[in-house]
Coordinates of C-alpha atoms in Angstrom, one line a residue:
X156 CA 22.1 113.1 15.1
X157 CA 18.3 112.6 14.7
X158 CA 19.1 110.6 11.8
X159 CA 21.1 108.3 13.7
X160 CA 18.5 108.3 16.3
X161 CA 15.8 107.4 13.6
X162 CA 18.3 104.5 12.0
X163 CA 18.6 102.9 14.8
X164 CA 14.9 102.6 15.8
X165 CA 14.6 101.1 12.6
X166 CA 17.1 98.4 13.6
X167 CA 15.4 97.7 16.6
X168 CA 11.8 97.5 15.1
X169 CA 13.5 94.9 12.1
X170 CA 14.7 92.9 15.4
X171 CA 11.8 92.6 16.6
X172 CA 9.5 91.6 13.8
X173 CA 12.1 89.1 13.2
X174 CA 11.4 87.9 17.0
X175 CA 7.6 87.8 16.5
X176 CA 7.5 86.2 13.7
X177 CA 9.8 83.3 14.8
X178 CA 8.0 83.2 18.1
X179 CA 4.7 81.1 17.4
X180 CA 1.4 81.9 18.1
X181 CA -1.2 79.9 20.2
X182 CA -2.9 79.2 16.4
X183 CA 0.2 78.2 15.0
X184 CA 1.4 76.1 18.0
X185 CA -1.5 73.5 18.0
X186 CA -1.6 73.4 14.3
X187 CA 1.5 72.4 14.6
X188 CA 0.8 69.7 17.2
X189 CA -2.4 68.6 14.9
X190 CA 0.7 68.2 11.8
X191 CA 3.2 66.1 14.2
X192 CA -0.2 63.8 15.1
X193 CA -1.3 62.9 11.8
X194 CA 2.6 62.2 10.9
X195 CA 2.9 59.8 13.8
X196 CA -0.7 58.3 12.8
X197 CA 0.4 58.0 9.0
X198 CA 3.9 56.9 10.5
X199 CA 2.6 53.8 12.2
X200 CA 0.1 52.8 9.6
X201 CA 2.3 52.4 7.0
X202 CA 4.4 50.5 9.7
X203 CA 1.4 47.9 10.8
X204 CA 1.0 47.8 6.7
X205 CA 4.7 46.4 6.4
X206 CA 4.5 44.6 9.5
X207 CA 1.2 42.6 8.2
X208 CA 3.0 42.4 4.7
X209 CA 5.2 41.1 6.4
X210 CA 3.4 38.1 7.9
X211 CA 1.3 37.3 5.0
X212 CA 4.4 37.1 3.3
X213 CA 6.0 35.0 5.9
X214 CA 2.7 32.6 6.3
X215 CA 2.8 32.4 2.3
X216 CA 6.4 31.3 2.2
X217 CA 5.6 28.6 4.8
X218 CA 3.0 27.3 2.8
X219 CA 4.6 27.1 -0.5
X220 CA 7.8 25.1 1.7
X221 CA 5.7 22.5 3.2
X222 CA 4.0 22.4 -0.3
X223 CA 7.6 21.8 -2.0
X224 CA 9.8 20.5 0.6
X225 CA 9.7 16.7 1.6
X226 CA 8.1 15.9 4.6
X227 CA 9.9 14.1 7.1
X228 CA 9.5 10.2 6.9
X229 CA 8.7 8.2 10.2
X230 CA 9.6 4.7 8.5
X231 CA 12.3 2.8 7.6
X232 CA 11.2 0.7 4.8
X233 CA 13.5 -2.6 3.3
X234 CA 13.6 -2.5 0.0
X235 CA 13.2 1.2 -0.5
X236 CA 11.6 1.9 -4.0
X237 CA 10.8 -1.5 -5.3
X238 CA 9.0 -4.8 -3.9
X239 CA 10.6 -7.9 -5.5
X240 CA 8.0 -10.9 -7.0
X241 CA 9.4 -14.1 -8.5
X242 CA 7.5 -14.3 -11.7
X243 CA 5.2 -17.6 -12.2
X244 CA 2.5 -16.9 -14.6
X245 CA -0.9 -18.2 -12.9
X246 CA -0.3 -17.8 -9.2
X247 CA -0.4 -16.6 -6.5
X248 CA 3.3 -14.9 -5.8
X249 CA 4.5 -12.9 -2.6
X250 CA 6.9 -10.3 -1.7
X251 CA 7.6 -9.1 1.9
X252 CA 9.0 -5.5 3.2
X253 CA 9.9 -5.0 6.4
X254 CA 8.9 -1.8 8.3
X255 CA 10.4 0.4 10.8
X256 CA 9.2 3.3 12.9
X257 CA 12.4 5.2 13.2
X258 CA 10.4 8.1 15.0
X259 CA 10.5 9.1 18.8
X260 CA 6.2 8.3 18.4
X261 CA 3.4 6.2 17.8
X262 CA 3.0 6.0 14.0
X263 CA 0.1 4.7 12.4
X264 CA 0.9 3.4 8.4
X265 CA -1.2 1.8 5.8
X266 CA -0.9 0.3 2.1
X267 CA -2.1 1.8 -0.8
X268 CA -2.4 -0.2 -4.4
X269 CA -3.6 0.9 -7.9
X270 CA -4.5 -3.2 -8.6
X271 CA -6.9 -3.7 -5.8
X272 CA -8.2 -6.5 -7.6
X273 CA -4.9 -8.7 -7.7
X274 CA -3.3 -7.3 -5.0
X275 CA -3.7 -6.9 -1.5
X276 CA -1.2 -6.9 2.0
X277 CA -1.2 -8.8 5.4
X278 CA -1.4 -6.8 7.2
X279 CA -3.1 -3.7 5.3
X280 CA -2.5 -1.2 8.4
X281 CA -1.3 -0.7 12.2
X282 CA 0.3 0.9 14.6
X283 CA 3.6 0.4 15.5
X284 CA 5.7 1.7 18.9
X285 CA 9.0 4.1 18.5
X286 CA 11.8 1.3 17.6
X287 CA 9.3 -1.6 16.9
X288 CA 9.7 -4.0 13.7
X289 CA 7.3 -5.4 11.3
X290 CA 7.9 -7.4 8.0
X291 CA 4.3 -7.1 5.9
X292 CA 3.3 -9.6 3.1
X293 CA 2.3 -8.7 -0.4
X294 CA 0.0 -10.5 -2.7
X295 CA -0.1 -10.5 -6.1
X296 CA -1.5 -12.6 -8.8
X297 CA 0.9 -12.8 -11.7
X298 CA -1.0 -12.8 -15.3
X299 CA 0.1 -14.6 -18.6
X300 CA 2.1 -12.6 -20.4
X301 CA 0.3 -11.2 -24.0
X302 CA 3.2 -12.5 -26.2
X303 CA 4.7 -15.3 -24.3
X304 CA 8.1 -13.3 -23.3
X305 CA 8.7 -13.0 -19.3
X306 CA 9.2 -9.8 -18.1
X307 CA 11.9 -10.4 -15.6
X308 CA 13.9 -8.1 -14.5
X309 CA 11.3 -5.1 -15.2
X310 CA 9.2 -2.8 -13.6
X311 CA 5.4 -3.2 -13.3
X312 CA 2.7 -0.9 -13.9
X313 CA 1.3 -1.8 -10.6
X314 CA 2.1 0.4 -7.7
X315 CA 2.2 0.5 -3.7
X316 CA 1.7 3.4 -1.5
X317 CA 2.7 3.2 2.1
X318 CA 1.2 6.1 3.9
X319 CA 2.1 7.4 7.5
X320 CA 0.4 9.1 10.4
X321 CA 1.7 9.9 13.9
X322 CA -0.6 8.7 16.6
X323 CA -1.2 9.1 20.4
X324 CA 0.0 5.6 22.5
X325 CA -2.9 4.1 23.5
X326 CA -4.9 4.7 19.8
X327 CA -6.9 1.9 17.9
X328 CA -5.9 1.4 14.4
X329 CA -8.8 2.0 12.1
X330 CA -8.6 3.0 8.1
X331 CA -11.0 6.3 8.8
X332 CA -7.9 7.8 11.1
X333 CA -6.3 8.6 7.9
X334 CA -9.8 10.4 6.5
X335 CA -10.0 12.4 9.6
X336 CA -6.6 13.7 10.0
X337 CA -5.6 14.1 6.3
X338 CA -3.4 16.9 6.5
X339 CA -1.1 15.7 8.7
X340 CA -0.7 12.4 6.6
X341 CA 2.5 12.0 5.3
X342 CA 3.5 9.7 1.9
X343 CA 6.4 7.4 2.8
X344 CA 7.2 5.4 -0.4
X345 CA 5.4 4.9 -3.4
X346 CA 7.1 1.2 -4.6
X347 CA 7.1 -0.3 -7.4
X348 CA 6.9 -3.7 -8.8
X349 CA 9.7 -5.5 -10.4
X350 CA 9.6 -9.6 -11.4
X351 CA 12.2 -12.1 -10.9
X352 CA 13.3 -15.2 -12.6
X353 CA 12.4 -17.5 -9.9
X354 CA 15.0 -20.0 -11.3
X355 CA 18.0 -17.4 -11.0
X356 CA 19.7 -16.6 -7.9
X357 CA 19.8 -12.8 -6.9
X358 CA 20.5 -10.9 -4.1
X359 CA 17.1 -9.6 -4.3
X360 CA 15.3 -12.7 -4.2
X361 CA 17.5 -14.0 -1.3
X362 CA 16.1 -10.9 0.6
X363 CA 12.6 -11.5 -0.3
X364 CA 13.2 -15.3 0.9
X365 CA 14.6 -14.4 4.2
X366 CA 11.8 -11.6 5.0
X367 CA 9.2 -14.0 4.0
X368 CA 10.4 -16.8 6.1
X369 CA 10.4 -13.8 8.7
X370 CA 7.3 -13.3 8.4
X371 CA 5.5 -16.4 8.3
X372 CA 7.7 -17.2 11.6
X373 CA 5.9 -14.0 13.3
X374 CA 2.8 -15.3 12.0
X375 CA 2.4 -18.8 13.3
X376 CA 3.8 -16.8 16.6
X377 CA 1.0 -15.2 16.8
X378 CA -1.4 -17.6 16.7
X379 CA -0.2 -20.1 19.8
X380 CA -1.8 -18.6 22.6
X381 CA 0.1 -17.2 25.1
X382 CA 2.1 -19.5 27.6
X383 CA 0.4 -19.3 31.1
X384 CA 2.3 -17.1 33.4
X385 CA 0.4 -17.5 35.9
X386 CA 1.5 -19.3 39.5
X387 CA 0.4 -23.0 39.5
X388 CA -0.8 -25.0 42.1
X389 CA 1.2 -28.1 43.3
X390 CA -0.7 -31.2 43.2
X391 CA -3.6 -29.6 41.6
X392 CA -5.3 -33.0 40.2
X393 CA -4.4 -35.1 43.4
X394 CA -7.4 -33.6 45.6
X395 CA -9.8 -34.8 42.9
X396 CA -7.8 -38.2 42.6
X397 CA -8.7 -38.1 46.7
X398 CA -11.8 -37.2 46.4
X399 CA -12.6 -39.8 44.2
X400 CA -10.9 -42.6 46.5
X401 CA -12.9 -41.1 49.6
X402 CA -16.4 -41.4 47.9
X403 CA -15.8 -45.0 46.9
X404 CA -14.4 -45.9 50.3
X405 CA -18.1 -44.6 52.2
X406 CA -20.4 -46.1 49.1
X407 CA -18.6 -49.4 50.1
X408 CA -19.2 -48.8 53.5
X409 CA -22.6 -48.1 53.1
X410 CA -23.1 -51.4 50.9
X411 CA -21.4 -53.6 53.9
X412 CA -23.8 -51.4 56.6
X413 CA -26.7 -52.7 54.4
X414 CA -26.0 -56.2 53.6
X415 CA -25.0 -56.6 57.3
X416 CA -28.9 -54.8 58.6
X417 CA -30.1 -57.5 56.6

């Protein structure tokens, strides 16, 4: 009997160890707590890490797309790629393109040539409304040829640029607008150019005929002035016209009152 007695003390004193050492202390406890907050603080920097990854990774991918994707074009240029000369050795010939600003927004545009010296456009830059129309004139002096062959039918060294910039309403065209906001400029077309046999009919010289006909039209618009709008006055030169009769009328009296005091 005392041995059972003394067994099952032992029991209970194994029970209870167990119990203490799974209860934990006040040590243990906040050691604990001091464990869980350096988890959670290791926990959310290595989340802010990926989330800043994240956006530098995200701000690099949106720079490497605007670097290799197209911008979007606010003109609508005719012809597209090339501009079309008729080719007459020692003069001047011209080409015309017309221009569109198919945007919702001002748009500010200017030319661009690697031959500065035998080229040049009319006009060289402006500003055109959403919707609005503009056929341009190019210059360019066409040289002899080296060995006497014409190069119809080819493409030139020489090249154009037409450049684009979007633009409050209300702005002045000027050439710097392009220095000062160079990042947002955008590159339309760069055209090349291609001679014709100014003796052959071809579609493309038809065109360049029409648009230059087009142009000159707009042109010698431009410089009438402007038709006066303005409400006119009925009879305006008849109260000079009696003026006029009213002043000889009293100088002829006055001569008659004098010859008569005589």
């Amino acid at each position: 009997m005392a041995i059972a007695d003394s067994h099952h003390r032992h029991q209970k004193w194994r029970l209870c160890a167990f119990w203490q050492s799974a209860t934990p202390t006040p040590s243990s406890s906040a050691s604990s707590t001091q464990n869980l907050r350096n988890n959670s603080q290791n926990h959310n920097y290595q989340n802010g890490g990926i989330g800043s990854s994240n956006r530098s990774s995200s701000s690099t991918f949106s720079f490497v797309a605007r670097s290799i994707l197209p911008a979007r074009r606010s003109l609508r240029l005719d012809p597209s790629s090339n501009l079309y000369f008729p080719y007459e050795p020692g003069k001047q010939a011209r080409s015309a393109i017309r221009i569109k600003n198919s945007s919702k927004s001002h748009v500010a545009f200017k030319f661009q040539t690697t031959a500065p010296k035998s080229c040049y456009m009319r006009p060289p830059g402006g500003i055109l409304a959403p919707g609005e129309i503009l056929i341009a004139t190019v210059f360019k002096f066409v040289e002899h040829p080296e060995n006497n062959e014409k190069p119809v039918d080819k493409r030139c060294k020489v090249k154009f640029k037409i450049m684009s910039l979007k633009v409050k309403e209300g702005t002045d065209y000027v050439p710097e607008l392009f220095d000062e906001q160079r990042d947002q400029v955008t590159l339309e077309r760069i055209l090349r150019v291609v001679f014709l046999d100014p003796e052959r009919s071809t579609p493309s010289l038809e065109k360049v005929k029409r648009q230059l006909a087009e142009a000159d039209a707009a042109t010698e618009a431009r410089k009438k002035p402007p038709a006066d709008t303005g409400p006119r006055v009925v009879g305006e030169g008849l109260v000079i016209d009696e003026w006029k009769v009213r002043r000889e009328k009293y100088l002829a009296r006055q001569q008659v009152e004098a010859v008569d005091s005589m």
